[in-house]
Amino acid sequence: MIARSAPYVVLSRVPQEERTQHAAAFEAIGAALRAASIAYAEVDSIYDRYEEDPDVAFLREVAGDLVFIGWHYPRALKWILARQGLEVNGKARALHCLDAREGEPAELAARVEKILAGTSSAVVAAPPKQDSPADGLTPKQRGVLAEQALPNPENAELSARWYPVVDYDACTNCMECLDFCLFGVYGVDPAGTLRVTNQDECRSDCPACARVCPVGAIVFPKYVTNATIAGGEDDGERGSLKLDLSKIFGKPKARHQAALERDRELLKAGRKPASADKVDKLSDEFDKLDL
Ligand code: SF4
Ligand code: SF4
C-alpha cells in the first residue's frame, strides 16, 4: 500500500468584487490556520484566474491530496478546479473543498485539522447518476410550466469573470446547453464530450443555460440570485445530493425564462433576439399559406 502524504492546504483569496465583504474573514481564517499550526499556501481567486496563470500552474503541480478553502460552494469549487486542469476525481488525489463563508474561522481551522488527521472529509463525492430530472419531464415540458417574472440581475458589473462550470458527475452529455447557447460558449472535444470551450464569450450575469440543463449540471459560482445555480445544496450533503430542481426549473416556465435571459444578452450584444428569428420564421410560413 502506498503511504499518502498529508493533504496540502490552500486558501484562496477573495474575489475582487467581494473583498469589502469578506476581507476580514479572509484575514481571520489565515490567523486561525496559523494558530492551529496548519501550513497553507495562498492563491488568487481561482474562478477569476486563467489556466496559464502562475497560481493555477502551481496548483496543478501540487501532488497528492488537497484541502481547498474558497469563496464558493464546495461543489462549485470542485468543478472550477477541474476546469483549471486539476485532477479532482482520480486515484491520485482526494480534493477536499471548504466554503470559507461557512462557519467561524476557528471552526474551519478545526475542520481542516480533522481532514489532515484523516478523521474527516470534505470530498465532494459524485451523486448517483441521474438520467432524467426528478420531475420526470423533458426540458420542453418543463418549459411550458407556470410563468415566472425574470429576476433582476444582481451580478452585473460585479464579476471580473463570468462563465459556466460543468459538474461532470451530473452531466449526461445531452448537448441541450450547446444547442441553447447562441454565444458559442460550449463545444465538444474530440471524444464528443461537452466542454466549455469559449468561456469568456459567456454573457455577464446570464445564467440561462443553467435553467435549461435537465440535470442541473451547470454551475455559475458567482450567481447570487439562486444558490442552487451557484452550486449550493439543499442539505449540505453532496454524497446524497438532492438538488432542489424546482428551484432551477420546476415552478417557473424555466425554458421561457432562460430564453428571455438569452434574448436580453443578445440585445445587449447588439444582436437580434432568437425569439425574433422565430417570429420571422412563423411570419414567413404564414405568408406562404394560401389563405
Ligand atoms: S449563460 Fe448564456 S451566454 Fe453563458 S453559456 Fe449559458 S446561454 Fe451561453
Ligand atoms: S445540458 Fe447539462 S447535462 Fe446536457 S450536456 Fe449540458 S451540462 Fe451536460
PDB file of C-alpha atoms and ligand atoms in Angstrom:
ATOM      1  CA  MET A   1       0.000   0.000   0.000  1.00  0.00           C
ATOM      2  CA  ILE A   2       1.326   3.420  -0.952  1.00  0.00           C
ATOM      3  CA  ALA A   3       1.509   5.803   2.003  1.00  0.00           C
ATOM      4  CA  ARG A   4      -0.238   9.079   1.197  1.00  0.00           C
ATOM      5  CA  SER A   5       1.255  12.302   2.402  1.00  0.00           C
ATOM      6  CA  ALA A   6      -0.893  14.753   4.382  1.00  0.00           C
ATOM      7  CA  PRO A   7      -3.085  16.939   2.200  1.00  0.00           C
ATOM      8  CA  TYR A   8      -1.763  20.294   1.070  1.00  0.00           C
ATOM      9  CA  VAL A   9      -3.858  23.188   2.367  1.00  0.00           C
ATOM     10  CA  VAL A  10      -4.684  26.106   0.090  1.00  0.00           C
ATOM     11  CA  LEU A  11      -6.574  29.261   0.989  1.00  0.00           C
ATOM     12  CA  SER A  12      -7.998  31.213  -1.926  1.00  0.00           C
ATOM     13  CA  ARG A  13      -8.014  34.976  -1.827  1.00  0.00           C
ATOM     14  CA  VAL A  14     -11.405  36.649  -2.005  1.00  0.00           C
ATOM     15  CA  PRO A  15     -12.729  37.536  -5.488  1.00  0.00           C
ATOM     16  CA  GLN A  16     -12.076  41.198  -6.225  1.00  0.00           C
ATOM     17  CA  GLU A  17     -15.711  42.273  -6.138  1.00  0.00           C
ATOM     18  CA  GLU A  18     -16.296  40.645  -2.735  1.00  0.00           C
ATOM     19  CA  ARG A  19     -13.220  41.964  -0.962  1.00  0.00           C
ATOM     20  CA  THR A  20     -15.029  44.576   1.086  1.00  0.00           C
ATOM     21  CA  GLN A  21     -17.462  41.957   2.281  1.00  0.00           C
ATOM     22  CA  HIS A  22     -15.007  39.164   3.091  1.00  0.00           C
ATOM     23  CA  ALA A  23     -11.615  40.796   3.681  1.00  0.00           C
ATOM     24  CA  ALA A  24     -11.872  40.456   7.475  1.00  0.00           C
ATOM     25  CA  ALA A  25     -12.954  36.821   7.225  1.00  0.00           C
ATOM     26  CA  PHE A  26     -10.018  36.060   4.926  1.00  0.00           C
ATOM     27  CA  GLU A  27      -7.574  37.503   7.462  1.00  0.00           C
ATOM     28  CA  ALA A  28      -9.296  35.698  10.333  1.00  0.00           C
ATOM     29  CA  ILE A  29      -9.153  32.331   8.541  1.00  0.00           C
ATOM     30  CA  GLY A  30      -5.444  32.793   7.857  1.00  0.00           C
ATOM     31  CA  ALA A  31      -4.900  33.660  11.530  1.00  0.00           C
ATOM     32  CA  ALA A  32      -6.919  30.633  12.678  1.00  0.00           C
ATOM     33  CA  LEU A  33      -4.901  28.295  10.442  1.00  0.00           C
ATOM     34  CA  ARG A  34      -1.641  29.735  11.732  1.00  0.00           C
ATOM     35  CA  ALA A  35      -2.845  29.493  15.337  1.00  0.00           C
ATOM     36  CA  ALA A  36      -3.536  25.824  14.739  1.00  0.00           C
ATOM     37  CA  SER A  37      -0.039  25.439  13.220  1.00  0.00           C
ATOM     38  CA  ILE A  38      -1.506  24.465   9.877  1.00  0.00           C
ATOM     39  CA  ALA A  39       0.807  25.264   6.985  1.00  0.00           C
ATOM     40  CA  TYR A  40      -1.007  26.629   3.972  1.00  0.00           C
ATOM     41  CA  ALA A  41      -0.481  28.423   0.698  1.00  0.00           C
ATOM     42  CA  GLU A  42      -2.492  31.341  -0.640  1.00  0.00           C
ATOM     43  CA  VAL A  43      -3.646  31.601  -4.234  1.00  0.00           C
ATOM     44  CA  ASP A  44      -5.681  34.210  -6.056  1.00  0.00           C
ATOM     45  CA  SER A  45      -9.411  33.822  -6.542  1.00  0.00           C
ATOM     46  CA  ILE A  46      -9.457  30.615  -8.535  1.00  0.00           C
ATOM     47  CA  TYR A  47     -12.565  31.320 -10.615  1.00  0.00           C
ATOM     48  CA  ASP A  48     -11.012  34.549 -11.852  1.00  0.00           C
ATOM     49  CA  ARG A  49      -7.705  33.036 -12.873  1.00  0.00           C
ATOM     50  CA  TYR A  50      -6.734  31.780 -16.328  1.00  0.00           C
ATOM     51  CA  GLU A  51      -5.324  28.318 -16.880  1.00  0.00           C
ATOM     52  CA  GLU A  52      -1.887  29.724 -17.708  1.00  0.00           C
ATOM     53  CA  ASP A  53      -1.674  31.929 -14.579  1.00  0.00           C
ATOM     54  CA  PRO A  54       1.157  31.025 -12.147  1.00  0.00           C
ATOM     55  CA  ASP A  55      -1.240  30.327  -9.261  1.00  0.00           C
ATOM     56  CA  VAL A  56      -3.134  27.811 -11.348  1.00  0.00           C
ATOM     57  CA  ALA A  57       0.059  26.233 -12.686  1.00  0.00           C
ATOM     58  CA  PHE A  58       1.292  25.951  -9.090  1.00  0.00           C
ATOM     59  CA  LEU A  59      -1.888  24.169  -8.024  1.00  0.00           C
ATOM     60  CA  ARG A  60      -1.654  21.736 -10.904  1.00  0.00           C
ATOM     61  CA  GLU A  61       1.819  20.822  -9.746  1.00  0.00           C
ATOM     62  CA  VAL A  62       0.814  20.092  -6.154  1.00  0.00           C
ATOM     63  CA  ALA A  63       0.969  16.337  -5.900  1.00  0.00           C
ATOM     64  CA  GLY A  64      -1.453  14.372  -3.775  1.00  0.00           C
ATOM     65  CA  ASP A  65      -4.445  15.402  -1.736  1.00  0.00           C
ATOM     66  CA  LEU A  66      -5.587  18.979  -1.460  1.00  0.00           C
ATOM     67  CA  VAL A  67      -7.725  20.905   1.004  1.00  0.00           C
ATOM     68  CA  PHE A  68      -9.036  23.912  -0.874  1.00  0.00           C
ATOM     69  CA  ILE A  69     -10.698  26.751   1.041  1.00  0.00           C
ATOM     70  CA  GLY A  70     -12.503  29.140  -1.271  1.00  0.00           C
ATOM     71  CA  TRP A  71     -15.360  31.608  -1.559  1.00  0.00           C
ATOM     72  CA  HIS A  72     -17.898  29.479  -3.402  1.00  0.00           C
ATOM     73  CA  TYR A  73     -19.982  26.424  -2.581  1.00  0.00           C
ATOM     74  CA  PRO A  74     -17.875  23.225  -2.369  1.00  0.00           C
ATOM     75  CA  ARG A  75     -19.487  21.755  -5.469  1.00  0.00           C
ATOM     76  CA  ALA A  76     -18.622  24.901  -7.419  1.00  0.00           C
ATOM     77  CA  LEU A  77     -15.046  24.849  -6.101  1.00  0.00           C
ATOM     78  CA  LYS A  78     -14.573  21.260  -7.210  1.00  0.00           C
ATOM     79  CA  TRP A  79     -15.651  21.961 -10.780  1.00  0.00           C
ATOM     80  CA  ILE A  80     -13.805  25.273 -11.017  1.00  0.00           C
ATOM     81  CA  LEU A  81     -10.626  23.390 -10.097  1.00  0.00           C
ATOM     82  CA  ALA A  82     -11.441  20.678 -12.628  1.00  0.00           C
ATOM     83  CA  ARG A  83     -11.938  23.398 -15.218  1.00  0.00           C
ATOM     84  CA  GLN A  84      -8.463  24.710 -14.299  1.00  0.00           C
ATOM     85  CA  GLY A  85      -6.966  21.372 -15.196  1.00  0.00           C
ATOM     86  CA  LEU A  86      -6.621  19.815 -11.746  1.00  0.00           C
ATOM     87  CA  GLU A  87      -7.413  16.196 -11.216  1.00  0.00           C
ATOM     88  CA  VAL A  88     -10.388  16.163  -8.870  1.00  0.00           C
ATOM     89  CA  ASN A  89     -11.794  12.695  -9.209  1.00  0.00           C
ATOM     90  CA  GLY A  90      -8.852  10.441  -9.824  1.00  0.00           C
ATOM     91  CA  LYS A  91      -6.972   7.910  -7.798  1.00  0.00           C
ATOM     92  CA  ALA A  92      -4.018  10.258  -7.354  1.00  0.00           C
ATOM     93  CA  ARG A  93      -5.885  12.928  -5.476  1.00  0.00           C
ATOM     94  CA  ALA A  94      -8.623  13.461  -2.938  1.00  0.00           C
ATOM     95  CA  LEU A  95      -9.844  17.023  -3.209  1.00  0.00           C
ATOM     96  CA  HIS A  96     -11.448  18.461  -0.081  1.00  0.00           C
ATOM     97  CA  CYS A  97     -13.424  21.638  -0.726  1.00  0.00           C
ATOM     98  CA  LEU A  98     -14.437  24.021   2.030  1.00  0.00           C
ATOM     99  CA  ASP A  99     -16.588  27.112   1.671  1.00  0.00           C
ATOM    100  CA  ALA A 100     -14.767  29.894   3.531  1.00  0.00           C
ATOM    101  CA  ARG A 101     -18.083  31.678   4.080  1.00  0.00           C
ATOM    102  CA  GLU A 102     -19.421  28.849   6.214  1.00  0.00           C
ATOM    103  CA  GLY A 103     -18.887  28.889   9.974  1.00  0.00           C
ATOM    104  CA  GLU A 104     -16.388  30.670  12.155  1.00  0.00           C
ATOM    105  CA  PRO A 105     -12.690  30.748  11.189  1.00  0.00           C
ATOM    106  CA  ALA A 106     -11.754  28.663  14.248  1.00  0.00           C
ATOM    107  CA  GLU A 107     -14.329  26.033  13.258  1.00  0.00           C
ATOM    108  CA  LEU A 108     -12.972  25.972   9.745  1.00  0.00           C
ATOM    109  CA  ALA A 109      -9.429  25.515  11.045  1.00  0.00           C
ATOM    110  CA  ALA A 110     -10.647  22.701  13.318  1.00  0.00           C
ATOM    111  CA  ARG A 111     -12.267  21.049  10.304  1.00  0.00           C
ATOM    112  CA  VAL A 112      -9.015  21.308   8.362  1.00  0.00           C
ATOM    113  CA  GLU A 113      -7.154  19.767  11.289  1.00  0.00           C
ATOM    114  CA  LYS A 114      -9.504  16.781  11.232  1.00  0.00           C
ATOM    115  CA  ILE A 115      -9.073  16.369   7.487  1.00  0.00           C
ATOM    116  CA  LEU A 116      -5.298  16.460   7.930  1.00  0.00           C
ATOM    117  CA  ALA A 117      -5.595  13.881  10.690  1.00  0.00           C
ATOM    118  CA  GLY A 118      -7.691  11.694   8.405  1.00  0.00           C
ATOM    119  CA  THR A 119     -10.716  11.744  10.698  1.00  0.00           C
ATOM    120  CA  SER A 120     -12.933  13.884   8.490  1.00  0.00           C
ATOM    121  CA  SER A 121     -13.505  14.504   4.815  1.00  0.00           C
ATOM    122  CA  ALA A 122     -14.770  17.351   2.682  1.00  0.00           C
ATOM    123  CA  VAL A 123     -14.556  15.489  -0.602  1.00  0.00           C
ATOM    124  CA  VAL A 124     -17.441  16.416  -2.858  1.00  0.00           C
ATOM    125  CA  ALA A 125     -18.496  12.952  -3.940  1.00  0.00           C
ATOM    126  CA  ALA A 126     -20.363  12.153  -7.125  1.00  0.00           C
ATOM    127  CA  PRO A 127     -24.090  11.671  -6.600  1.00  0.00           C
ATOM    128  CA  PRO A 128     -25.881   8.725  -8.130  1.00  0.00           C
ATOM    129  CA  LYS A 129     -26.217   9.305 -11.869  1.00  0.00           C
ATOM    130  CA  GLN A 130     -29.447  10.945 -12.770  1.00  0.00           C
ATOM    131  CA  ASP A 131     -30.647  10.134 -16.250  1.00  0.00           C
ATOM    132  CA  SER A 132     -33.676  12.327 -16.117  1.00  0.00           C
ATOM    133  CA  PRO A 133     -34.841  15.126 -13.872  1.00  0.00           C
ATOM    134  CA  ALA A 134     -36.684  14.299 -10.695  1.00  0.00           C
ATOM    135  CA  ASP A 135     -39.917  15.696 -12.076  1.00  0.00           C
ATOM    136  CA  GLY A 136     -39.812  13.226 -14.959  1.00  0.00           C
ATOM    137  CA  LEU A 137     -40.484  15.950 -17.514  1.00  0.00           C
ATOM    138  CA  THR A 138     -38.455  16.784 -20.581  1.00  0.00           C
ATOM    139  CA  PRO A 139     -36.918  20.260 -20.783  1.00  0.00           C
ATOM    140  CA  LYS A 140     -39.637  21.181 -23.264  1.00  0.00           C
ATOM    141  CA  GLN A 141     -42.390  20.013 -20.911  1.00  0.00           C
ATOM    142  CA  ARG A 142     -40.844  21.881 -18.025  1.00  0.00           C
ATOM    143  CA  GLY A 143     -40.664  24.895 -20.298  1.00  0.00           C
ATOM    144  CA  VAL A 144     -44.450  25.077 -20.568  1.00  0.00           C
ATOM    145  CA  LEU A 145     -44.981  25.094 -16.819  1.00  0.00           C
ATOM    146  CA  ALA A 146     -46.048  28.143 -14.865  1.00  0.00           C
ATOM    147  CA  GLU A 147     -44.760  31.617 -15.618  1.00  0.00           C
ATOM    148  CA  GLN A 148     -42.252  33.491 -13.508  1.00  0.00           C
ATOM    149  CA  ALA A 149     -41.004  37.007 -13.832  1.00  0.00           C
ATOM    150  CA  LEU A 150     -37.413  37.396 -14.897  1.00  0.00           C
ATOM    151  CA  PRO A 151     -35.396  38.170 -11.782  1.00  0.00           C
ATOM    152  CA  ASN A 152     -33.320  41.290 -11.823  1.00  0.00           C
ATOM    153  CA  PRO A 153     -29.661  40.558 -12.395  1.00  0.00           C
ATOM    154  CA  GLU A 154     -27.668  41.065  -9.227  1.00  0.00           C
ATOM    155  CA  ASN A 155     -24.240  40.182 -10.508  1.00  0.00           C
ATOM    156  CA  ALA A 156     -23.997  42.614 -13.399  1.00  0.00           C
ATOM    157  CA  GLU A 157     -20.857  44.741 -13.255  1.00  0.00           C
ATOM    158  CA  LEU A 158     -19.643  42.844 -10.211  1.00  0.00           C
ATOM    159  CA  SER A 159     -17.821  39.840 -11.559  1.00  0.00           C
ATOM    160  CA  ALA A 160     -14.394  40.080 -13.038  1.00  0.00           C
ATOM    161  CA  ARG A 161     -15.147  36.875 -14.914  1.00  0.00           C
ATOM    162  CA  TRP A 162     -18.349  35.031 -15.636  1.00  0.00           C
ATOM    163  CA  TYR A 163     -18.630  31.581 -17.168  1.00  0.00           C
ATOM    164  CA  PRO A 164     -20.383  28.260 -16.603  1.00  0.00           C
ATOM    165  CA  VAL A 165     -18.671  25.406 -14.803  1.00  0.00           C
ATOM    166  CA  VAL A 166     -19.903  21.928 -15.692  1.00  0.00           C
ATOM    167  CA  ASP A 167     -20.405  19.300 -12.997  1.00  0.00           C
ATOM    168  CA  TYR A 168     -19.295  16.187 -14.849  1.00  0.00           C
ATOM    169  CA  ASP A 169     -20.581  13.988 -12.041  1.00  0.00           C
ATOM    170  CA  ALA A 170     -24.063  15.008 -13.142  1.00  0.00           C
ATOM    171  CA  CYS A 171     -23.698  15.878 -16.831  1.00  0.00           C
ATOM    172  CA  THR A 172     -25.270  13.358 -19.212  1.00  0.00           C
ATOM    173  CA  ASN A 173     -23.707  14.908 -22.329  1.00  0.00           C
ATOM    174  CA  CYS A 174     -27.148  15.610 -23.751  1.00  0.00           C
ATOM    175  CA  MET A 175     -25.977  18.814 -25.511  1.00  0.00           C
ATOM    176  CA  GLU A 176     -29.061  20.830 -24.524  1.00  0.00           C
ATOM    177  CA  CYS A 177     -26.773  23.639 -23.363  1.00  0.00           C
ATOM    178  CA  LEU A 178     -24.747  23.592 -26.555  1.00  0.00           C
ATOM    179  CA  ASP A 179     -27.902  23.842 -28.654  1.00  0.00           C
ATOM    180  CA  PHE A 180     -29.315  26.572 -26.453  1.00  0.00           C
ATOM    181  CA  CYS A 181     -26.365  28.954 -26.110  1.00  0.00           C
ATOM    182  CA  LEU A 182     -26.097  31.325 -29.059  1.00  0.00           C
ATOM    183  CA  PHE A 183     -22.780  32.788 -27.931  1.00  0.00           C
ATOM    184  CA  GLY A 184     -20.654  29.773 -28.800  1.00  0.00           C
ATOM    185  CA  VAL A 185     -19.572  29.142 -25.228  1.00  0.00           C
ATOM    186  CA  TYR A 186     -19.972  25.377 -25.485  1.00  0.00           C
ATOM    187  CA  GLY A 187     -18.299  22.919 -27.788  1.00  0.00           C
ATOM    188  CA  VAL A 188     -17.285  19.289 -27.865  1.00  0.00           C
ATOM    189  CA  ASP A 189     -13.869  17.719 -27.510  1.00  0.00           C
ATOM    190  CA  PRO A 190     -12.547  15.072 -29.926  1.00  0.00           C
ATOM    191  CA  ALA A 191     -14.148  12.363 -27.769  1.00  0.00           C
ATOM    192  CA  GLY A 192     -17.562  14.011 -28.196  1.00  0.00           C
ATOM    193  CA  THR A 193     -17.752  15.269 -24.610  1.00  0.00           C
ATOM    194  CA  LEU A 194     -19.375  18.600 -23.913  1.00  0.00           C
ATOM    195  CA  ARG A 195     -16.824  21.270 -22.955  1.00  0.00           C
ATOM    196  CA  VAL A 196     -16.899  24.941 -22.100  1.00  0.00           C
ATOM    197  CA  THR A 197     -14.677  25.915 -24.986  1.00  0.00           C
ATOM    198  CA  ASN A 198     -15.079  29.708 -25.116  1.00  0.00           C
ATOM    199  CA  GLN A 199     -15.758  30.557 -21.504  1.00  0.00           C
ATOM    200  CA  ASP A 200     -15.158  34.277 -21.815  1.00  0.00           C
ATOM    201  CA  GLU A 201     -17.817  34.574 -24.501  1.00  0.00           C
ATOM    202  CA  CYS A 202     -20.392  33.937 -21.771  1.00  0.00           C
ATOM    203  CA  ARG A 203     -22.542  36.964 -21.056  1.00  0.00           C
ATOM    204  CA  SER A 204     -22.026  38.511 -17.652  1.00  0.00           C
ATOM    205  CA  ASP A 205     -24.849  37.578 -15.313  1.00  0.00           C
ATOM    206  CA  CYS A 206     -26.568  35.349 -17.867  1.00  0.00           C
ATOM    207  CA  PRO A 207     -27.287  32.029 -16.129  1.00  0.00           C
ATOM    208  CA  ALA A 208     -29.752  30.938 -18.813  1.00  0.00           C
ATOM    209  CA  CYS A 209     -28.278  27.571 -19.736  1.00  0.00           C
ATOM    210  CA  ALA A 210     -28.253  26.509 -16.061  1.00  0.00           C
ATOM    211  CA  ARG A 211     -32.037  26.577 -16.262  1.00  0.00           C
ATOM    212  CA  VAL A 212     -32.050  24.549 -19.461  1.00  0.00           C
ATOM    213  CA  CYS A 213     -29.772  21.723 -18.295  1.00  0.00           C
ATOM    214  CA  PRO A 214     -32.097  18.811 -17.479  1.00  0.00           C
ATOM    215  CA  VAL A 215     -29.954  17.579 -14.592  1.00  0.00           C
ATOM    216  CA  GLY A 216     -28.740  20.806 -13.019  1.00  0.00           C
ATOM    217  CA  ALA A 217     -25.143  20.167 -14.061  1.00  0.00           C
ATOM    218  CA  ILE A 218     -24.310  23.767 -14.940  1.00  0.00           C
ATOM    219  CA  VAL A 219     -22.980  25.928 -12.126  1.00  0.00           C
ATOM    220  CA  PHE A 220     -22.408  29.667 -12.092  1.00  0.00           C
ATOM    221  CA  PRO A 221     -20.367  30.037  -8.886  1.00  0.00           C
ATOM    222  CA  LYS A 222     -20.961  33.786  -8.583  1.00  0.00           C
ATOM    223  CA  TYR A 223     -24.696  33.803  -9.234  1.00  0.00           C
ATOM    224  CA  VAL A 224     -26.183  35.319  -6.106  1.00  0.00           C
ATOM    225  CA  THR A 225     -29.839  35.214  -7.109  1.00  0.00           C
ATOM    226  CA  ASN A 226     -30.162  31.439  -6.846  1.00  0.00           C
ATOM    227  CA  ALA A 227     -27.957  29.370  -4.534  1.00  0.00           C
ATOM    228  CA  THR A 228     -28.667  26.130  -6.385  1.00  0.00           C
ATOM    229  CA  ILE A 229     -27.372  27.574  -9.652  1.00  0.00           C
ATOM    230  CA  ALA A 230     -24.316  28.789  -7.712  1.00  0.00           C
ATOM    231  CA  GLY A 231     -23.583  25.180  -6.715  1.00  0.00           C
ATOM    232  CA  GLY A 232     -25.296  25.226  -3.331  1.00  0.00           C
ATOM    233  CA  GLU A 233     -27.056  22.215  -1.975  1.00  0.00           C
ATOM    234  CA  ASP A 234     -30.230  21.814  -0.028  1.00  0.00           C
ATOM    235  CA  ASP A 235     -28.851  19.732   2.805  1.00  0.00           C
ATOM    236  CA  GLY A 236     -25.099  20.240   2.507  1.00  0.00           C
ATOM    237  CA  GLU A 237     -24.573  16.545   1.767  1.00  0.00           C
ATOM    238  CA  ARG A 238     -23.026  16.124  -1.623  1.00  0.00           C
ATOM    239  CA  GLY A 239     -22.877  12.363  -1.125  1.00  0.00           C
ATOM    240  CA  SER A 240     -26.644  12.233  -1.148  1.00  0.00           C
ATOM    241  CA  LEU A 241     -27.088  15.309  -3.242  1.00  0.00           C
ATOM    242  CA  LYS A 242     -30.641  16.369  -3.610  1.00  0.00           C
ATOM    243  CA  LEU A 243     -30.628  19.355  -5.885  1.00  0.00           C
ATOM    244  CA  ASP A 244     -33.898  21.164  -5.499  1.00  0.00           C
ATOM    245  CA  LEU A 245     -34.609  21.067  -9.191  1.00  0.00           C
ATOM    246  CA  SER A 246     -37.780  23.048  -8.697  1.00  0.00           C
ATOM    247  CA  LYS A 247     -35.571  25.940  -7.639  1.00  0.00           C
ATOM    248  CA  ILE A 248     -33.971  25.827 -11.044  1.00  0.00           C
ATOM    249  CA  PHE A 249     -36.804  24.890 -13.327  1.00  0.00           C
ATOM    250  CA  GLY A 250     -39.773  23.398 -11.527  1.00  0.00           C
ATOM    251  CA  LYS A 251     -42.034  26.289 -10.718  1.00  0.00           C
ATOM    252  CA  PRO A 252     -41.398  28.755 -13.466  1.00  0.00           C
ATOM    253  CA  LYS A 253     -41.581  28.350 -17.143  1.00  0.00           C
ATOM    254  CA  ALA A 254     -37.856  27.919 -16.970  1.00  0.00           C
ATOM    255  CA  ARG A 255     -37.118  27.485 -20.610  1.00  0.00           C
ATOM    256  CA  HIS A 256     -39.087  30.593 -21.342  1.00  0.00           C
ATOM    257  CA  GLN A 257     -37.174  32.441 -18.623  1.00  0.00           C
ATOM    258  CA  ALA A 258     -33.894  31.152 -19.991  1.00  0.00           C
ATOM    259  CA  ALA A 259     -34.893  32.304 -23.481  1.00  0.00           C
ATOM    260  CA  LEU A 260     -35.682  35.764 -22.097  1.00  0.00           C
ATOM    261  CA  GLU A 261     -32.291  35.914 -20.424  1.00  0.00           C
ATOM    262  CA  ARG A 262     -30.602  34.801 -23.630  1.00  0.00           C
ATOM    263  CA  ASP A 263     -32.554  37.407 -25.649  1.00  0.00           C
ATOM    264  CA  ARG A 264     -31.540  40.093 -23.186  1.00  0.00           C
ATOM    265  CA  GLU A 265     -27.889  39.175 -23.699  1.00  0.00           C
ATOM    266  CA  LEU A 266     -28.284  39.038 -27.488  1.00  0.00           C
ATOM    267  CA  LEU A 267     -29.785  42.528 -27.429  1.00  0.00           C
ATOM    268  CA  LYS A 268     -27.010  43.828 -25.180  1.00  0.00           C
ATOM    269  CA  ALA A 269     -24.523  42.405 -27.676  1.00  0.00           C
ATOM    270  CA  GLY A 270     -26.275  44.259 -30.491  1.00  0.00           C
ATOM    271  CA  ARG A 271     -27.699  41.069 -31.963  1.00  0.00           C
ATOM    272  CA  LYS A 272     -31.210  40.083 -32.880  1.00  0.00           C
ATOM    273  CA  PRO A 273     -33.060  38.162 -30.158  1.00  0.00           C
ATOM    274  CA  ALA A 274     -33.545  34.494 -31.010  1.00  0.00           C
ATOM    275  CA  SER A 275     -37.271  34.811 -30.461  1.00  0.00           C
ATOM    276  CA  ALA A 276     -37.319  37.437 -33.212  1.00  0.00           C
ATOM    277  CA  ASP A 277     -35.978  34.809 -35.602  1.00  0.00           C
ATOM    278  CA  LYS A 278     -38.774  32.553 -34.527  1.00  0.00           C
ATOM    279  CA  VAL A 279     -41.362  35.258 -35.161  1.00  0.00           C
ATOM    280  CA  ASP A 280     -39.813  35.998 -38.581  1.00  0.00           C
ATOM    281  CA  LYS A 281     -39.908  32.310 -39.439  1.00  0.00           C
ATOM    282  CA  LEU A 282     -43.518  31.990 -38.375  1.00  0.00           C
ATOM    283  CA  SER A 283     -44.374  35.104 -40.333  1.00  0.00           C
ATOM    284  CA  ASP A 284     -42.647  33.695 -43.463  1.00  0.00           C
ATOM    285  CA  GLU A 285     -44.536  30.459 -43.066  1.00  0.00           C
ATOM    286  CA  PHE A 286     -47.755  32.364 -42.586  1.00  0.00           C
ATOM    287  CA  ASP A 287     -47.091  34.337 -45.781  1.00  0.00           C
ATOM    288  CA  LYS A 288     -46.662  31.101 -47.689  1.00  0.00           C
ATOM    289  CA  LEU A 289     -50.105  29.898 -46.655  1.00  0.00           C
ATOM    290  CA  ASP A 290     -52.691  30.211 -49.399  1.00  0.00           C
ATOM    291  CA  LEU A 291     -55.433  31.910 -47.386  1.00  0.00           C
TER     292      LEU A 291
HETATM  293  S1  SF4 B   1     -25.145  31.709 -19.590  1.00  0.00           S
HETATM  294 FE1  SF4 B   1     -25.939  32.418 -21.545  1.00  0.00          FE
HETATM  295  S2  SF4 B   1     -24.159  33.096 -22.720  1.00  0.00           S
HETATM  296 FE2  SF4 B   1     -23.394  31.933 -20.963  1.00  0.00          FE
HETATM  297  S3  SF4 B   1     -23.113  29.872 -21.717  1.00  0.00           S
HETATM  298 FE3  SF4 B   1     -25.164  29.939 -20.862  1.00  0.00          FE
HETATM  299  S4  SF4 B   1     -26.569  30.500 -22.514  1.00  0.00           S
HETATM  300 FE4  SF4 B   1     -24.453  30.924 -23.183  1.00  0.00          FE
HETATM  301  S1  SF4 B   2     -27.355  20.422 -20.708  1.00  0.00           S
HETATM  302 FE1  SF4 B   2     -26.445  19.733 -18.796  1.00  0.00          FE
HETATM  303  S2  SF4 B   2     -26.391  17.503 -18.942  1.00  0.00           S
HETATM  304 FE2  SF4 B   2     -26.703  18.306 -21.009  1.00  0.00          FE
HETATM  305  S3  SF4 B   2     -24.627  18.455 -21.862  1.00  0.00           S
HETATM  306 FE3  SF4 B   2     -25.126  20.467 -20.977  1.00  0.00          FE
HETATM  307  S4  SF4 B   2     -24.295  20.355 -18.906  1.00  0.00           S
HETATM  308 FE4  SF4 B   2     -24.393  18.272 -19.643  1.00  0.00          FE
END
